mmCIF file of C-alpha atoms in Angstrom:
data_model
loop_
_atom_site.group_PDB
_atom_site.id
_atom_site.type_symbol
_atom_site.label_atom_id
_atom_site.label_comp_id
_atom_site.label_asym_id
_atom_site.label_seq_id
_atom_site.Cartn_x
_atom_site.Cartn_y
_atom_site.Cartn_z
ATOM 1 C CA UNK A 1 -14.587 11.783 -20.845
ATOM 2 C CA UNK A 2 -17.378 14.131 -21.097
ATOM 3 C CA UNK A 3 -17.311 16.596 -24.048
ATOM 4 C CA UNK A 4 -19.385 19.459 -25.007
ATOM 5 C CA UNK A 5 -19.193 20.558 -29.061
ATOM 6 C CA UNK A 6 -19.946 23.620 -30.581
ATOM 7 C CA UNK A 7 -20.933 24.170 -33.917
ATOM 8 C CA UNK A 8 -18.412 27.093 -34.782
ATOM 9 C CA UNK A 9 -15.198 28.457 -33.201
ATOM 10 C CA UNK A 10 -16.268 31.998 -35.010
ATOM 11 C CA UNK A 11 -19.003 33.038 -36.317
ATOM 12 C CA UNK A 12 -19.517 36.634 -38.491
ATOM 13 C CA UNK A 13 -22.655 37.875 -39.043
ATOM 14 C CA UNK A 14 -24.417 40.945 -40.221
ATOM 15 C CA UNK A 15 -26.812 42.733 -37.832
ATOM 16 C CA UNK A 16 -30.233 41.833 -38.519
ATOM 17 C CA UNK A 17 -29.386 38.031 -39.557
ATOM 18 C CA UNK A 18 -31.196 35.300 -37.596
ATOM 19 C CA UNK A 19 -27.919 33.167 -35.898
ATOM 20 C CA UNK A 20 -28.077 29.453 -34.865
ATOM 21 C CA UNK A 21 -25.566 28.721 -32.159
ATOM 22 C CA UNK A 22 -25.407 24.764 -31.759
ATOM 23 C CA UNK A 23 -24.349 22.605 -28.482
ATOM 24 C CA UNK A 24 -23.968 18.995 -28.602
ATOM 25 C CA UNK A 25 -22.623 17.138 -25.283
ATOM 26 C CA UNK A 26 -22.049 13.337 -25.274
ATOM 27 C CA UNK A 27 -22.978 12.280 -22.007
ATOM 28 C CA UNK A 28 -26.397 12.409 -21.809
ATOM 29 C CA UNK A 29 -26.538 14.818 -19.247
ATOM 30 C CA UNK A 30 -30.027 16.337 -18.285
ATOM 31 C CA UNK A 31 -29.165 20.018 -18.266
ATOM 32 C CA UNK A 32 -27.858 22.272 -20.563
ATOM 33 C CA UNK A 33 -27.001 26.009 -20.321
ATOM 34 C CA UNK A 34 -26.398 28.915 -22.902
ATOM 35 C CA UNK A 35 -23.654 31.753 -21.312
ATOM 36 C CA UNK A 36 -22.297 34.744 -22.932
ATOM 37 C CA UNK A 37 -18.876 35.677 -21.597
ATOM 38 C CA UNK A 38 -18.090 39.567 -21.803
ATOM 39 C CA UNK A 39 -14.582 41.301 -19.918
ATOM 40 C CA UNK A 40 -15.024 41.976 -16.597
ATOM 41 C CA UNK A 41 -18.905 40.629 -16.895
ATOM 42 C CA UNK A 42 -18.071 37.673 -16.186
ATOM 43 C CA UNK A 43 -20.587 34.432 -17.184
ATOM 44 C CA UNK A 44 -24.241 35.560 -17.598
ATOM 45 C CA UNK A 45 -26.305 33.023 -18.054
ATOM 46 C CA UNK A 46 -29.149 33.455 -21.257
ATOM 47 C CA UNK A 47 -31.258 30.204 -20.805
ATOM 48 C CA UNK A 48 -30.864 26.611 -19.385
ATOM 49 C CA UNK A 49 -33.049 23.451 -20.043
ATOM 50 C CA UNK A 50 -33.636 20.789 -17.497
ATOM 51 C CA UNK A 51 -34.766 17.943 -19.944
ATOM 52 C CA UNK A 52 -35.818 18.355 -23.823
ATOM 53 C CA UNK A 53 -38.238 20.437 -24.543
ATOM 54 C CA UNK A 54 -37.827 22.381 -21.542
ATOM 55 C CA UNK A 55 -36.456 25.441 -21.215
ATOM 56 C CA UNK A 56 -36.341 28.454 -18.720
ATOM 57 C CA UNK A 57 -34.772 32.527 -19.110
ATOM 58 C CA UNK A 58 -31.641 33.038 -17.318
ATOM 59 C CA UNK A 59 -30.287 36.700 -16.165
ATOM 60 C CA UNK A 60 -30.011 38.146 -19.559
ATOM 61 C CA UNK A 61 -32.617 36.150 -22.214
ATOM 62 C CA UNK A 62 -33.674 38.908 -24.378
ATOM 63 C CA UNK A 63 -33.081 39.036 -27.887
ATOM 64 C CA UNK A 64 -32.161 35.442 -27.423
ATOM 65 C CA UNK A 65 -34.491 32.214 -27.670
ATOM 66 C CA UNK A 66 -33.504 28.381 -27.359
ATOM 67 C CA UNK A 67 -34.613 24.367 -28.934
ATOM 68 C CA UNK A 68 -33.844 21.615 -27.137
ATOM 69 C CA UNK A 69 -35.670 18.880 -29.335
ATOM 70 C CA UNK A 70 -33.007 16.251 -28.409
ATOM 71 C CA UNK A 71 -31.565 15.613 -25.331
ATOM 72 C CA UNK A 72 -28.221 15.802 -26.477
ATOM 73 C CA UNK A 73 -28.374 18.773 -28.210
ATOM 74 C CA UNK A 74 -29.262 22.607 -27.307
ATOM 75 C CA UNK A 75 -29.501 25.954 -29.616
ATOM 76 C CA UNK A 76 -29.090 29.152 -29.487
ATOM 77 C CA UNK A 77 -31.028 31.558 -31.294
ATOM 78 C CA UNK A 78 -30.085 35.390 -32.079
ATOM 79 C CA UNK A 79 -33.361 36.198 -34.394
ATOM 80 C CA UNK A 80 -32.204 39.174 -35.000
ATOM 81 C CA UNK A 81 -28.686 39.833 -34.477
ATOM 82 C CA UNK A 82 -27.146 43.076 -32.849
ATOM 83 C CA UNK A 83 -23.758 44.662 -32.640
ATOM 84 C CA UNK A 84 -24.414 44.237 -28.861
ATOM 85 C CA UNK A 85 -24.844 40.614 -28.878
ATOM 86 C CA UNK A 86 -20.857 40.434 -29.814
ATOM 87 C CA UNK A 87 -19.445 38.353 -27.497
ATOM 88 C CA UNK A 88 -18.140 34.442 -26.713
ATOM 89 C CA UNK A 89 -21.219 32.317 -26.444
ATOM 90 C CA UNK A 90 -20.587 28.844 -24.023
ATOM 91 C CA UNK A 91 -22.747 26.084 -24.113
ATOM 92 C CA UNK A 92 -22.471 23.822 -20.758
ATOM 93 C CA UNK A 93 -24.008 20.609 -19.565
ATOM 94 C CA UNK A 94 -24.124 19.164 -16.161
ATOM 95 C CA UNK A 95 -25.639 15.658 -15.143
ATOM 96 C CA UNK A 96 -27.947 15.689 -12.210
ATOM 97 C CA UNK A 97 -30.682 17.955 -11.993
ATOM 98 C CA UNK A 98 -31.110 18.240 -8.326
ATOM 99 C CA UNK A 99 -27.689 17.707 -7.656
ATOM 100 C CA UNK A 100 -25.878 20.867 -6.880
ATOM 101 C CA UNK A 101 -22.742 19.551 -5.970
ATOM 102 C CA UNK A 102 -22.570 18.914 -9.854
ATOM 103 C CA UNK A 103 -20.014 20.315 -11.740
ATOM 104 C CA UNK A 104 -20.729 21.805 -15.183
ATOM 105 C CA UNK A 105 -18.917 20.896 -18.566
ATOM 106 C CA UNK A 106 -17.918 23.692 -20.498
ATOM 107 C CA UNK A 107 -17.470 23.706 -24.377
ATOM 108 C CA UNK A 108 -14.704 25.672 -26.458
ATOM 109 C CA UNK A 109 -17.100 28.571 -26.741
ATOM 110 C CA UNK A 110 -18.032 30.307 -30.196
ATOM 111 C CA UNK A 111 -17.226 33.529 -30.676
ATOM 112 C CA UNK A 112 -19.429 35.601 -32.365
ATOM 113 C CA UNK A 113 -18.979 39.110 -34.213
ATOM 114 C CA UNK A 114 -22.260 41.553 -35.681
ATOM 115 C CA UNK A 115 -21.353 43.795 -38.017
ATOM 116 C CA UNK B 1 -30.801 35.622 -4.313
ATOM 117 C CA UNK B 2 -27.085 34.541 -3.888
ATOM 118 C CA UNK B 3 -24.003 36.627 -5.187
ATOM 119 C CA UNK B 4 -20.114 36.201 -5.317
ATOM 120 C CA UNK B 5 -17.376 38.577 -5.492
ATOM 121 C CA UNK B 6 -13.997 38.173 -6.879
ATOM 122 C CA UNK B 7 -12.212 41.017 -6.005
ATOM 123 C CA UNK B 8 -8.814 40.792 -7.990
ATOM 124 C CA UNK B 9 -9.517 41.190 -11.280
ATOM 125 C CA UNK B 10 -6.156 41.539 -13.047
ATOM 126 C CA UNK B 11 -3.606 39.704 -11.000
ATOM 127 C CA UNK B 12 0.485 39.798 -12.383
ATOM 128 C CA UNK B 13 2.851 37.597 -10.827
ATOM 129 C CA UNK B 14 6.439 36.332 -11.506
ATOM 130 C CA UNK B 15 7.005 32.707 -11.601
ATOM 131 C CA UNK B 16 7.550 31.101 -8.139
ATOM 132 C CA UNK B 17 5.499 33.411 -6.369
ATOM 133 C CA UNK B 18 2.420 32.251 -4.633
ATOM 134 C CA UNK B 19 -1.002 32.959 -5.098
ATOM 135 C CA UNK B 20 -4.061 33.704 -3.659
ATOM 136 C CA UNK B 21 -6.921 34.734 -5.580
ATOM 137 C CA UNK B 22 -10.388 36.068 -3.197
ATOM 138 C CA UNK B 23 -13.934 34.697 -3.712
ATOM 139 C CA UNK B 24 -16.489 35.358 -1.391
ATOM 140 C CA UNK B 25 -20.028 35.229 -1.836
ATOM 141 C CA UNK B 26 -23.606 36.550 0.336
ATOM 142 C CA UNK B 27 -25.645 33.521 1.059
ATOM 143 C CA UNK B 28 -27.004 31.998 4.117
ATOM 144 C CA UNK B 29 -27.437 28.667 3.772
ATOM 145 C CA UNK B 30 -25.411 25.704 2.779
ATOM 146 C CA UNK B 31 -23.520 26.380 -0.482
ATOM 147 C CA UNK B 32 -21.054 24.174 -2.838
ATOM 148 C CA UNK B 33 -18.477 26.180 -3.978
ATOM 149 C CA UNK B 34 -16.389 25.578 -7.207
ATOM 150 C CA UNK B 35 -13.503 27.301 -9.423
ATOM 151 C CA UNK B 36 -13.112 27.058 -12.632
ATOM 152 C CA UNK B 37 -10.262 27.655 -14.889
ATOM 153 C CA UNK B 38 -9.999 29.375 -18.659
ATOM 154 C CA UNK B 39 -6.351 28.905 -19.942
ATOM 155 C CA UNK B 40 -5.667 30.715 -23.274
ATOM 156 C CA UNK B 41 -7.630 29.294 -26.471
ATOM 157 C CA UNK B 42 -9.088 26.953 -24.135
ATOM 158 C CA UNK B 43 -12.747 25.867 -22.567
ATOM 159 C CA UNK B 44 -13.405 26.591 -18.394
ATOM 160 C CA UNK B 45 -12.575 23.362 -16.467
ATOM 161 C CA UNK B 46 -13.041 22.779 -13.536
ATOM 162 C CA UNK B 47 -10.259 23.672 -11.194
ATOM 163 C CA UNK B 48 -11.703 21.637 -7.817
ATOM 164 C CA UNK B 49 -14.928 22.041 -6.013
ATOM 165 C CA UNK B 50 -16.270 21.837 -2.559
ATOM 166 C CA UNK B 51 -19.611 20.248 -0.958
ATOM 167 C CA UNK B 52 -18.832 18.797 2.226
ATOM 168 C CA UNK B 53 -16.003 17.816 4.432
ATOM 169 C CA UNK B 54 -12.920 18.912 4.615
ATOM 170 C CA UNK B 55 -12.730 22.506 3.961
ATOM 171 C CA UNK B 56 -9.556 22.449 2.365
ATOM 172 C CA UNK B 57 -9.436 21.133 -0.595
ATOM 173 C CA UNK B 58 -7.648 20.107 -3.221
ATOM 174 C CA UNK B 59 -7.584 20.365 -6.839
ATOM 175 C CA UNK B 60 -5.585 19.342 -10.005
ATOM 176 C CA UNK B 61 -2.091 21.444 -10.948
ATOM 177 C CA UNK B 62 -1.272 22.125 -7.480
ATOM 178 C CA UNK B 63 -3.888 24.274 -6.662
ATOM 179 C CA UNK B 64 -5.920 24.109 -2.950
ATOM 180 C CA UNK B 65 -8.575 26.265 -1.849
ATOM 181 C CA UNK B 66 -9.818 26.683 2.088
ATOM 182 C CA UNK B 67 -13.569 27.438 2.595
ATOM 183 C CA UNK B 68 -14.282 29.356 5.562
ATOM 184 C CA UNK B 69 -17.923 29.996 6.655
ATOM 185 C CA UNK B 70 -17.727 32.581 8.976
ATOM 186 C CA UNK B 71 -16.291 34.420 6.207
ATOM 187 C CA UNK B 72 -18.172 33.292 3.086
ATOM 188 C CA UNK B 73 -14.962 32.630 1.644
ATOM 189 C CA UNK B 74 -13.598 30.344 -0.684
ATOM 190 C CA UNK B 75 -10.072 31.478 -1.707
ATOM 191 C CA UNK B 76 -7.736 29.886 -4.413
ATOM 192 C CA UNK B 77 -4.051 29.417 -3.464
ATOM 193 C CA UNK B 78 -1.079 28.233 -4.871
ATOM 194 C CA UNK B 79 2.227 27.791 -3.103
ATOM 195 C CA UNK B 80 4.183 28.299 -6.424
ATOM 196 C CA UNK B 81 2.710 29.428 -9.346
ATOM 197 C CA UNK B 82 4.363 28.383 -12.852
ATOM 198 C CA UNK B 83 4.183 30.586 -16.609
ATOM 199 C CA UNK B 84 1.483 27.997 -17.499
ATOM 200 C CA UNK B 85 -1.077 29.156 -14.882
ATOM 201 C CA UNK B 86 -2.106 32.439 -17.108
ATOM 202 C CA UNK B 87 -5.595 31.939 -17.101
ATOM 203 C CA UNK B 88 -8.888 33.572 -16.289
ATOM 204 C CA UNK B 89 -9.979 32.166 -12.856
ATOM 205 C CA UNK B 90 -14.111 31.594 -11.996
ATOM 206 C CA UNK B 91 -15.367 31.332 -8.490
ATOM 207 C CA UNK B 92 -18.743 29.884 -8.479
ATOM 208 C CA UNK B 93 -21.389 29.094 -5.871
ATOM 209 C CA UNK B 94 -24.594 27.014 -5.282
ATOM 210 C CA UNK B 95 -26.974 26.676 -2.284
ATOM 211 C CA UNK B 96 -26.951 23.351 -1.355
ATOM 212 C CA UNK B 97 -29.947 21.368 -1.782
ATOM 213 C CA UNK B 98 -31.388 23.847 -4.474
ATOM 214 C CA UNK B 99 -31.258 24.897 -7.550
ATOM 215 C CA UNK B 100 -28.249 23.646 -10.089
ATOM 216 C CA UNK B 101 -27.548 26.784 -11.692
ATOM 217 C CA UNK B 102 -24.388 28.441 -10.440
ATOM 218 C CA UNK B 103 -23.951 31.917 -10.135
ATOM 219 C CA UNK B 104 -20.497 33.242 -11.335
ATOM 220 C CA UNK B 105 -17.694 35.594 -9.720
ATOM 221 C CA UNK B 106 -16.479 37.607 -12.659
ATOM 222 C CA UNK B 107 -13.490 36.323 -12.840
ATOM 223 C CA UNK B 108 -9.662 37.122 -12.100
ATOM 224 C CA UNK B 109 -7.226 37.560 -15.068
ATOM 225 C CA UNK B 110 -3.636 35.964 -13.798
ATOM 226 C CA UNK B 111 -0.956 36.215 -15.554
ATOM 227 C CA UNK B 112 2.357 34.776 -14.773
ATOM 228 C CA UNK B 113 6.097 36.551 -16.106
ATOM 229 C CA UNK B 114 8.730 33.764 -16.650
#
C-alpha cells in the first residue's frame, strides 16, 4: 500500500520565517509533486521532480523553492513566508515517469497558517 | 495547453438521490482522465480512472463515470448516493503519451443530507 507522509498536519508561522514543508512516500516512486489547495482554486501545482535532484516550476512557483536530495523524500520551501501563502500544502508521488495513465498518491496535506 | 472544467461547484443532495457531477476538458488529442476524491479530514484518492477501453468505467463505492469524446466529457455518476459521499470531487486530465502532470478541475463540493 503506497503511502505518502507529511511532516506536519499544521503548521503556524510568522510572516517572514523561512518554512520547511517535508514529503516522504514509501514506494520509491520517481516523481514527486508540491500542490497548494485554495477554495474554489482548486490544485495548483508549485513544483514537481522527475528523479532526485531534479526539479522543474509548476503554475504557481514563486516565493516557493524545492530539495529532492533523496529519492524518497521532497521539500518544500517558503523562504520567506507570507500571509498569502496560507493555504493546505499536498505532497504527491506517482510511479512512472512517462506513464500518464499513472495515478498520483496524495498525502494528508499540511495546513499551513502566516501570521 | 490542456484545461478542464467542473462546472458544479457546490452540489446538495438528499440521501438516495443520484448524482452526476460534470467534467469536461479542451484538448485534442488522446487524454486519460481520472477523479479523485477528498472526504472530510482525509487525503484525495483516487476515485477510478480512464486510459483505454471501455468508456464506462467503474470505480470503488459505487461510483461509474462514462467518457465521451465527442464531448470532452468525463462525468461522475452515482445511482444512489449515501451521507458518506460528502466530499470534494477532482476531475483530472492527461494527454496521452505526454507529460505526467495532471491538470486539475477545481473541484465540486457534495454534500449529502441524511
Amino acid at each position: 500500500d503506497v503511502k505518502v507522509t507529511q511532516s506536519s498536519r499544521y503548521l503556524v508561522k510568522r510572516t517572514g520565517e523561512k518554512v520547511f514543508l517535508e514529503c516522504v512516500q514509501d514506494m520509491d516512486h520517481e516523481n514527486m509533486f508540491w500542490y497548494r489547495q485554495d477554495p474554489g482554486l482548486g490544485l495548483r501545482l508549485i513544483y514537481f521532480s522527475y528523479d532526485v535532484k531534479m526539479k522543474e516550476k509548476g503554475d504557481i512557483p514563486e516565493g516557493y523553492s524545492v530539495s529532492r536530495e533523496k529519492k524518497e523524500r521532497f521539500s518544500l520551501i517558503l523562504e520567506s513566508a507570507s500571509t498569502n501563502q496560507t493555504s493546505m500544502y499536498l505532497c504527491a508521488s506517482s510511479s512512472d515517469r512517462t506513464g500518464a495513465a499513472t495515478e498520483q498518491y496524495f498525502g494528508p496535506g499540511t495546513r499551513l497558517t502566516v501570521t | 495547453a490542456q484545461s478542464v472544467s467542473q462546472h458544479n461547484h457546490h452540489v446538495i443532495l438528499s440521501e438516495a438521490a443520484s448524482l452526476e457531477l460534470g467534467c469536461n476538458y479542451s484538448y485534442g488529442g488522446t487524454v486519460n482522465l481520472f477523479w479523485y476524491v477528498q472526504y472530510p479530514g482525509q487525503h484525495l484518492q483516487l476515485l477510478l480512472k480512464y486510459f483505454s477501453g471501455d468508456p464506462l468505467v467503474k470505480g470503488i463505492k459505487g461510483f461509474e463515470a462514462e467518457f465521451i469524446k465527442s464531448k470532452f466529457s468525463f462525468n461522475l455518476r452515482k445511482p444512489s448516493v449515501q451521507w458518506s459521499d460528502t466530499a470534494e470531487y477532482f476531475c483530472a486530465v492527461n494527454p496521452s503519451g505526454g507529460s505526467y502532470i495532471p491538470t486539475f478541475g477545481r473541484g465540486t463540493s457534495l454534500i449529502v443530507h441524511p
